[in-house]
CSV table of C-alpha atoms in Angstrom, one decimal:
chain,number,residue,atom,x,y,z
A,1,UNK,CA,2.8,-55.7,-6.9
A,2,UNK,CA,0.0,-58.2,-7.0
A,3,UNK,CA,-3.2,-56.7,-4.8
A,4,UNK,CA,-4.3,-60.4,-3.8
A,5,UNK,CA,-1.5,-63.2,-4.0
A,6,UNK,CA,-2.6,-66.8,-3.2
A,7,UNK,CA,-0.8,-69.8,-3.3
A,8,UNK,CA,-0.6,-72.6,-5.0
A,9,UNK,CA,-2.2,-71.5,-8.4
A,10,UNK,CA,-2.7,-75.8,-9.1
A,11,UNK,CA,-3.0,-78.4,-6.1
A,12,UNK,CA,-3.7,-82.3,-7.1
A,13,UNK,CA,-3.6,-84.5,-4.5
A,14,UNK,CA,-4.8,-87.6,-4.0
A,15,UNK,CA,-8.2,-88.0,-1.5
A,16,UNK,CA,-7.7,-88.0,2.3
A,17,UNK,CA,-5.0,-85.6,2.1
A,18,UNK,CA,-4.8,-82.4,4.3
A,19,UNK,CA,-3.9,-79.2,2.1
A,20,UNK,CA,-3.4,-75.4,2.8
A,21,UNK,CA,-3.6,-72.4,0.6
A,22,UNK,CA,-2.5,-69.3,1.6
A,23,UNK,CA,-3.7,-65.8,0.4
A,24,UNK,CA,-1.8,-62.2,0.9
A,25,UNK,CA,-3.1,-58.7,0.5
A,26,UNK,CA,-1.5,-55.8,0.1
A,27,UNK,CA,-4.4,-53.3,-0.7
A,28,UNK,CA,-4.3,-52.6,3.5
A,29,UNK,CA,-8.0,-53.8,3.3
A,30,UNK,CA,-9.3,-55.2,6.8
A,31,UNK,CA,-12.0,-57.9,5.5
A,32,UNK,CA,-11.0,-61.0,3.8
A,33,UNK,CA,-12.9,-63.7,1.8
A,34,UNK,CA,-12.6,-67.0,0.8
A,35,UNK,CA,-15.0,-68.2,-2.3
A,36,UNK,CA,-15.3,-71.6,-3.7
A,37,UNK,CA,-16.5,-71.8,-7.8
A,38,UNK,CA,-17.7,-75.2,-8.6
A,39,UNK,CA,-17.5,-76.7,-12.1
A,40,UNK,CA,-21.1,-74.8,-13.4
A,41,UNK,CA,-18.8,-71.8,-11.8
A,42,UNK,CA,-21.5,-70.3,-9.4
A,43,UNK,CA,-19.6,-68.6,-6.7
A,44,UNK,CA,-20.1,-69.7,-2.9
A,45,UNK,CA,-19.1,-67.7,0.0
A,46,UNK,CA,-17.2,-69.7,2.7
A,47,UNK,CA,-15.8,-67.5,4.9
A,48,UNK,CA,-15.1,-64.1,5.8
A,49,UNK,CA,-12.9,-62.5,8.2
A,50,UNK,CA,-12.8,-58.5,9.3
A,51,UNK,CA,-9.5,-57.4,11.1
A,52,UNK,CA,-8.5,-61.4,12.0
A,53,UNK,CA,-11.9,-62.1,13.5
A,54,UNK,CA,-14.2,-64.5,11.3
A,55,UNK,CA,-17.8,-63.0,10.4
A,56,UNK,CA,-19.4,-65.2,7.6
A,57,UNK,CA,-19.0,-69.2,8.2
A,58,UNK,CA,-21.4,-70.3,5.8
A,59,UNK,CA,-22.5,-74.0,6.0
A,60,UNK,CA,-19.2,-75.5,4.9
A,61,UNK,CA,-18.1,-78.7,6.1
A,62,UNK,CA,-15.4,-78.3,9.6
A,63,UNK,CA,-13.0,-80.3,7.4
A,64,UNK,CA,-12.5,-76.5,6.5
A,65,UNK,CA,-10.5,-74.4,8.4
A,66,UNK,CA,-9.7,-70.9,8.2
A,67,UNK,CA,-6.7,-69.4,9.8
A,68,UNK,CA,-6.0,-65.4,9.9
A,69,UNK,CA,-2.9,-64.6,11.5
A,70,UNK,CA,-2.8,-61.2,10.5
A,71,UNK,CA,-5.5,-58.7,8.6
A,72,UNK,CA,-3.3,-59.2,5.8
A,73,UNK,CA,-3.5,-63.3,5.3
A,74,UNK,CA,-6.2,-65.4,5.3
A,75,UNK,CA,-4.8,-69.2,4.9
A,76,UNK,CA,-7.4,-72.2,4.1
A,77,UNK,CA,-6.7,-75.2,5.4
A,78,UNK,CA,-8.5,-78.3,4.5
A,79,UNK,CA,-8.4,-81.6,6.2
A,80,UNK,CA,-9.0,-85.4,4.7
A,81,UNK,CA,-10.2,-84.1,1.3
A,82,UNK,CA,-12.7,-85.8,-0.4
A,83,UNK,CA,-13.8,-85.4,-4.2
A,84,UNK,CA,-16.4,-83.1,-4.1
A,85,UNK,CA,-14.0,-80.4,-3.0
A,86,UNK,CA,-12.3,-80.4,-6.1
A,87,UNK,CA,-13.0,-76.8,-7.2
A,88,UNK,CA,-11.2,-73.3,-8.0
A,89,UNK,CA,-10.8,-71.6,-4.3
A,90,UNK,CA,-10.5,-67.8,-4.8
A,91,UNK,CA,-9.6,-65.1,-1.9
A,92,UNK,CA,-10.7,-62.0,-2.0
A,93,UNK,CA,-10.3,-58.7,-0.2
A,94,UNK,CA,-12.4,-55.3,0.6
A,95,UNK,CA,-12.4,-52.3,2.6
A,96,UNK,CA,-15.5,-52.8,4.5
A,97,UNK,CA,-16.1,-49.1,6.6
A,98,UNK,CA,-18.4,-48.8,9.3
A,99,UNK,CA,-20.0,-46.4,7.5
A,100,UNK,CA,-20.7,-49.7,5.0
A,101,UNK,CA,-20.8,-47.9,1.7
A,102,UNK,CA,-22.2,-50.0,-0.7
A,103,UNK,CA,-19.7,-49.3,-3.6
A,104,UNK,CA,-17.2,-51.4,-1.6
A,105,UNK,CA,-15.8,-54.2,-4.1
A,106,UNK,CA,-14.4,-57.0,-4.0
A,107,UNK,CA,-10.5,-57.6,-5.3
A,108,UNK,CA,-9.8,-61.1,-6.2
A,109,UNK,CA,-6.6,-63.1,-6.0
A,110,UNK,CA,-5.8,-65.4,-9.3
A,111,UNK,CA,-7.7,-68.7,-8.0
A,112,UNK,CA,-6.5,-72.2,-7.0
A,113,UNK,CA,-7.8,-74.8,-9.0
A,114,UNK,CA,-8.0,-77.6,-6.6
A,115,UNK,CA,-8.5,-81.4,-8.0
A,116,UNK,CA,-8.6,-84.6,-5.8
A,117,UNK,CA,-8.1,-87.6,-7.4
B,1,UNK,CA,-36.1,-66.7,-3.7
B,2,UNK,CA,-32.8,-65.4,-5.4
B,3,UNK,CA,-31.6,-62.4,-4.8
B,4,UNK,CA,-30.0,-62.0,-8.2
B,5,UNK,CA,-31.0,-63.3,-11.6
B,6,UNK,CA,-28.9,-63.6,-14.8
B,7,UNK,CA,-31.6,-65.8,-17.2
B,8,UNK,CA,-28.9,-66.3,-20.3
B,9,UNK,CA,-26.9,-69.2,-19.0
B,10,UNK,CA,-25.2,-68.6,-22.5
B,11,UNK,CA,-24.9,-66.0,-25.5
B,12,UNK,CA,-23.1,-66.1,-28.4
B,13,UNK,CA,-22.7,-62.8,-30.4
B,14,UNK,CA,-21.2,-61.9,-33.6
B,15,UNK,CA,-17.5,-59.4,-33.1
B,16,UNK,CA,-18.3,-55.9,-33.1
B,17,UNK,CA,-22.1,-56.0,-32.4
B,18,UNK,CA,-23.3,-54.7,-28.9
B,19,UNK,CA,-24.1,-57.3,-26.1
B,20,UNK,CA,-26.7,-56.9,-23.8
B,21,UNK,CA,-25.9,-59.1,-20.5
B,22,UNK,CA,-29.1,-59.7,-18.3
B,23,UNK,CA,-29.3,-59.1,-14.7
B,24,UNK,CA,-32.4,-59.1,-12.4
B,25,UNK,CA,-32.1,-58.4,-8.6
B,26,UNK,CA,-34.6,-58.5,-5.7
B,27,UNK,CA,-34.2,-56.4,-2.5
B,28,UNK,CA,-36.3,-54.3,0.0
B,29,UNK,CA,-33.5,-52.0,0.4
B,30,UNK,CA,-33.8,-48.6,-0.4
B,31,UNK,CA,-29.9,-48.5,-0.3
B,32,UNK,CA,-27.6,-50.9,-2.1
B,33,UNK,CA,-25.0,-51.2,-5.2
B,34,UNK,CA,-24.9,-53.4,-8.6
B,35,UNK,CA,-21.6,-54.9,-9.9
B,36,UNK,CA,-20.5,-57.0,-13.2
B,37,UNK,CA,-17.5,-58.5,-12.6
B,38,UNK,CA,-15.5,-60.9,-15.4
B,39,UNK,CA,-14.2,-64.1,-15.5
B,40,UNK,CA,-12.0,-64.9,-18.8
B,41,UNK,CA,-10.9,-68.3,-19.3
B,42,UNK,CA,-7.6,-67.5,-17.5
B,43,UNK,CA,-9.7,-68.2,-14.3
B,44,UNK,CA,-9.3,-64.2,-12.4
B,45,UNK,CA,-12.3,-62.1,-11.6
B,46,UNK,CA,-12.1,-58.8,-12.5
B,47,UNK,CA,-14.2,-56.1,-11.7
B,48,UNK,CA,-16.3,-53.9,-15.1
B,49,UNK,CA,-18.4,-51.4,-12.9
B,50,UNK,CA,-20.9,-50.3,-10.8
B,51,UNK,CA,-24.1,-48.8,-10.3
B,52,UNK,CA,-25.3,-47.3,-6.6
B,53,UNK,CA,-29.1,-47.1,-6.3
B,54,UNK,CA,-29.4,-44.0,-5.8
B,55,UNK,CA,-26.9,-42.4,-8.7
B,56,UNK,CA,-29.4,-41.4,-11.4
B,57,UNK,CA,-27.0,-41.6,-14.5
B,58,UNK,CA,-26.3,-44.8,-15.8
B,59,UNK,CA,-22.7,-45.9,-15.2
B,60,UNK,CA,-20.1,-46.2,-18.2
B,61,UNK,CA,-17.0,-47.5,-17.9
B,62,UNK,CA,-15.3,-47.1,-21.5
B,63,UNK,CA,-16.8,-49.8,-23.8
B,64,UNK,CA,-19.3,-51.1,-21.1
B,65,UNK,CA,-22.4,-49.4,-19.0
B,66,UNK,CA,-25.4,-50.5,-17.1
B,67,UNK,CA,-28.5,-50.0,-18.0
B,68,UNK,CA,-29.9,-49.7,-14.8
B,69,UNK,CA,-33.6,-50.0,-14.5
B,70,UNK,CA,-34.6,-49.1,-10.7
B,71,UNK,CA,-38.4,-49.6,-10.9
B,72,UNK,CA,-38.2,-53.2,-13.0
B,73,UNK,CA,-35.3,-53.9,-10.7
B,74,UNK,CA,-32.6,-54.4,-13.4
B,75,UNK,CA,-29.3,-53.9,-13.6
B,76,UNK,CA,-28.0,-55.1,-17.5
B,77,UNK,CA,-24.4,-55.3,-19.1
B,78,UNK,CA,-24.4,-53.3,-22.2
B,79,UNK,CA,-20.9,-54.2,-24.0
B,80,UNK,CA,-20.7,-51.9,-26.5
B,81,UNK,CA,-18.5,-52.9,-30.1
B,82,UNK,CA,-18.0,-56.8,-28.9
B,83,UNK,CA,-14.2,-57.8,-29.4
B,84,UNK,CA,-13.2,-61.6,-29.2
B,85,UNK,CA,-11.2,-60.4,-25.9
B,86,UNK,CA,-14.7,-59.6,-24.4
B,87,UNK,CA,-15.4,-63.5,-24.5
B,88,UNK,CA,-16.1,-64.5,-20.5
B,89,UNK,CA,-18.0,-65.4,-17.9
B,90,UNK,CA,-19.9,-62.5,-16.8
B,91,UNK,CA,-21.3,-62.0,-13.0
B,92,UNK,CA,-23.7,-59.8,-11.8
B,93,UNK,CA,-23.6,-59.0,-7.8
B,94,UNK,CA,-25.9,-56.6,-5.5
B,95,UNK,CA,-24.2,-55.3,-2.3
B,96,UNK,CA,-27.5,-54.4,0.1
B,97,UNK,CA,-26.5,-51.7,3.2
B,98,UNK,CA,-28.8,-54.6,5.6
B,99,UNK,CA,-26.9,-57.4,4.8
B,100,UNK,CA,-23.5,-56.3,3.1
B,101,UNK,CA,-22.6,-59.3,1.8
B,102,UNK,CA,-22.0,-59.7,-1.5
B,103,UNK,CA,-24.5,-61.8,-3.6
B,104,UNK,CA,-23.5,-63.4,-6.9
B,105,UNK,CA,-25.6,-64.2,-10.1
B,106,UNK,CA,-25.1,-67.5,-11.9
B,107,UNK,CA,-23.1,-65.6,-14.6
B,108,UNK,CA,-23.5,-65.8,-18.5
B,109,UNK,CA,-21.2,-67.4,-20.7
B,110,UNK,CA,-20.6,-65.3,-23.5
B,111,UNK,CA,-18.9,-66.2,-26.7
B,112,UNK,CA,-17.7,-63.7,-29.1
B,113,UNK,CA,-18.1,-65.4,-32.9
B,114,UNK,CA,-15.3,-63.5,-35.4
């Protein structure tokens, strides 16, 4: 019944590694998010996808790479990870209307704490 | 310049006493939408309420509502009769119709003392 699932909840892995975490709604919402929350816990957008085609890619390293293969997942994949990505990755999902009502929130999935040792 | 301001990196307040969480915004749109959203220590974001710019009652949600201040451009938290469950991190976000992203606050850590 969970609105946003992602997975894993805990990654540690070891530096140069290539990870994935996946996310899953089931709200029917067409736009996608992932966020990253460093350690002082401010909240950066990475990217953002509407209906499988990507519409925010803020400054993030390509190591990055975001893979929609339906509205309804939005997987992360990241590539020879270094130390500074160690962070809690959250997805999150909206209805975002053409008529862009500004009450639209946000529904977030559970976070992955992500540490790279 | 940032968009949205929360000046108490911390707070600590005794159990029962009403909170008042900061937030400060800064847009030129005439149309756009305030939220608070949670973060307990358990790590989810959960969303408290909202406030459209143009609604003209402040909005309540049970124990919390915004004291919404359209002229001096703030948007605060009032938590009304703390409880130690209420202790978080607490972000503010502004949704303008322009730019529709969502931009975040720093957040406020507050601690609820028993």
């Amino acid at each position: 019944d969970t609105a946003v699932s992602q997975t894993p909840k805990y990654l540690v892995t070891q530096m140069g590694n290539d990870k994935s975490i996946k996310c899953e709604q089931n709200l029917g919402h067409d736009t996608m998010y992932w966020y990253k929350q460093d350690s002082k816990k401010f909240l950066k957008i990475m990217f953002s996808y509407n209906n499988k085609e990507l519409i925010i890619n803020e400054t993030v390293p390509n190591r990055f790479s975001p893979k929609s293969p339906d509205k309804a997942h939005l997987n992360l994949h990241i590539n020879s990870l270094e130390l500074g990505d160690s962070a809690v990755y959250f997805c999150a999902s909206s209805q975002e209307r053409t008529s862009r009502p500004t009450n639209e929130k946000l529904f977030f999935g559970s976070g992955t704490q992500l540490s790279v040792l | 310049a940032q968009k949205i301001t929360q000046t108490q990196p911390g707070m600590f307040v005794q159990e029962k006493e009403a909170v008042t969480l900061d937030c400060t915004y800064d847009t030129s749109d005439q149309s756009y939408g305030l939220f608070w959203y949670k973060q307990p220590s358990s790590g989810e974001m959960i969303f408290l309420i909202y406030q459209g710019s143009y609604d003209e009652q402040n909005a309540t949600e049970g124990r919390y509502s915004l004291n919404f201040q359209k002229a001096r451009k703030s948007a605060n938290l009032v938590i009304s009769a703390s409880q130690l469950g209420d202790s978080a991190m607490y972000f503010c976000a502004m949704r303008e119709v322009s730019n529709y992203q969502l931009i975040w606050g720093a957040g406020t850590k507050l601690i609820i003392k028993p």
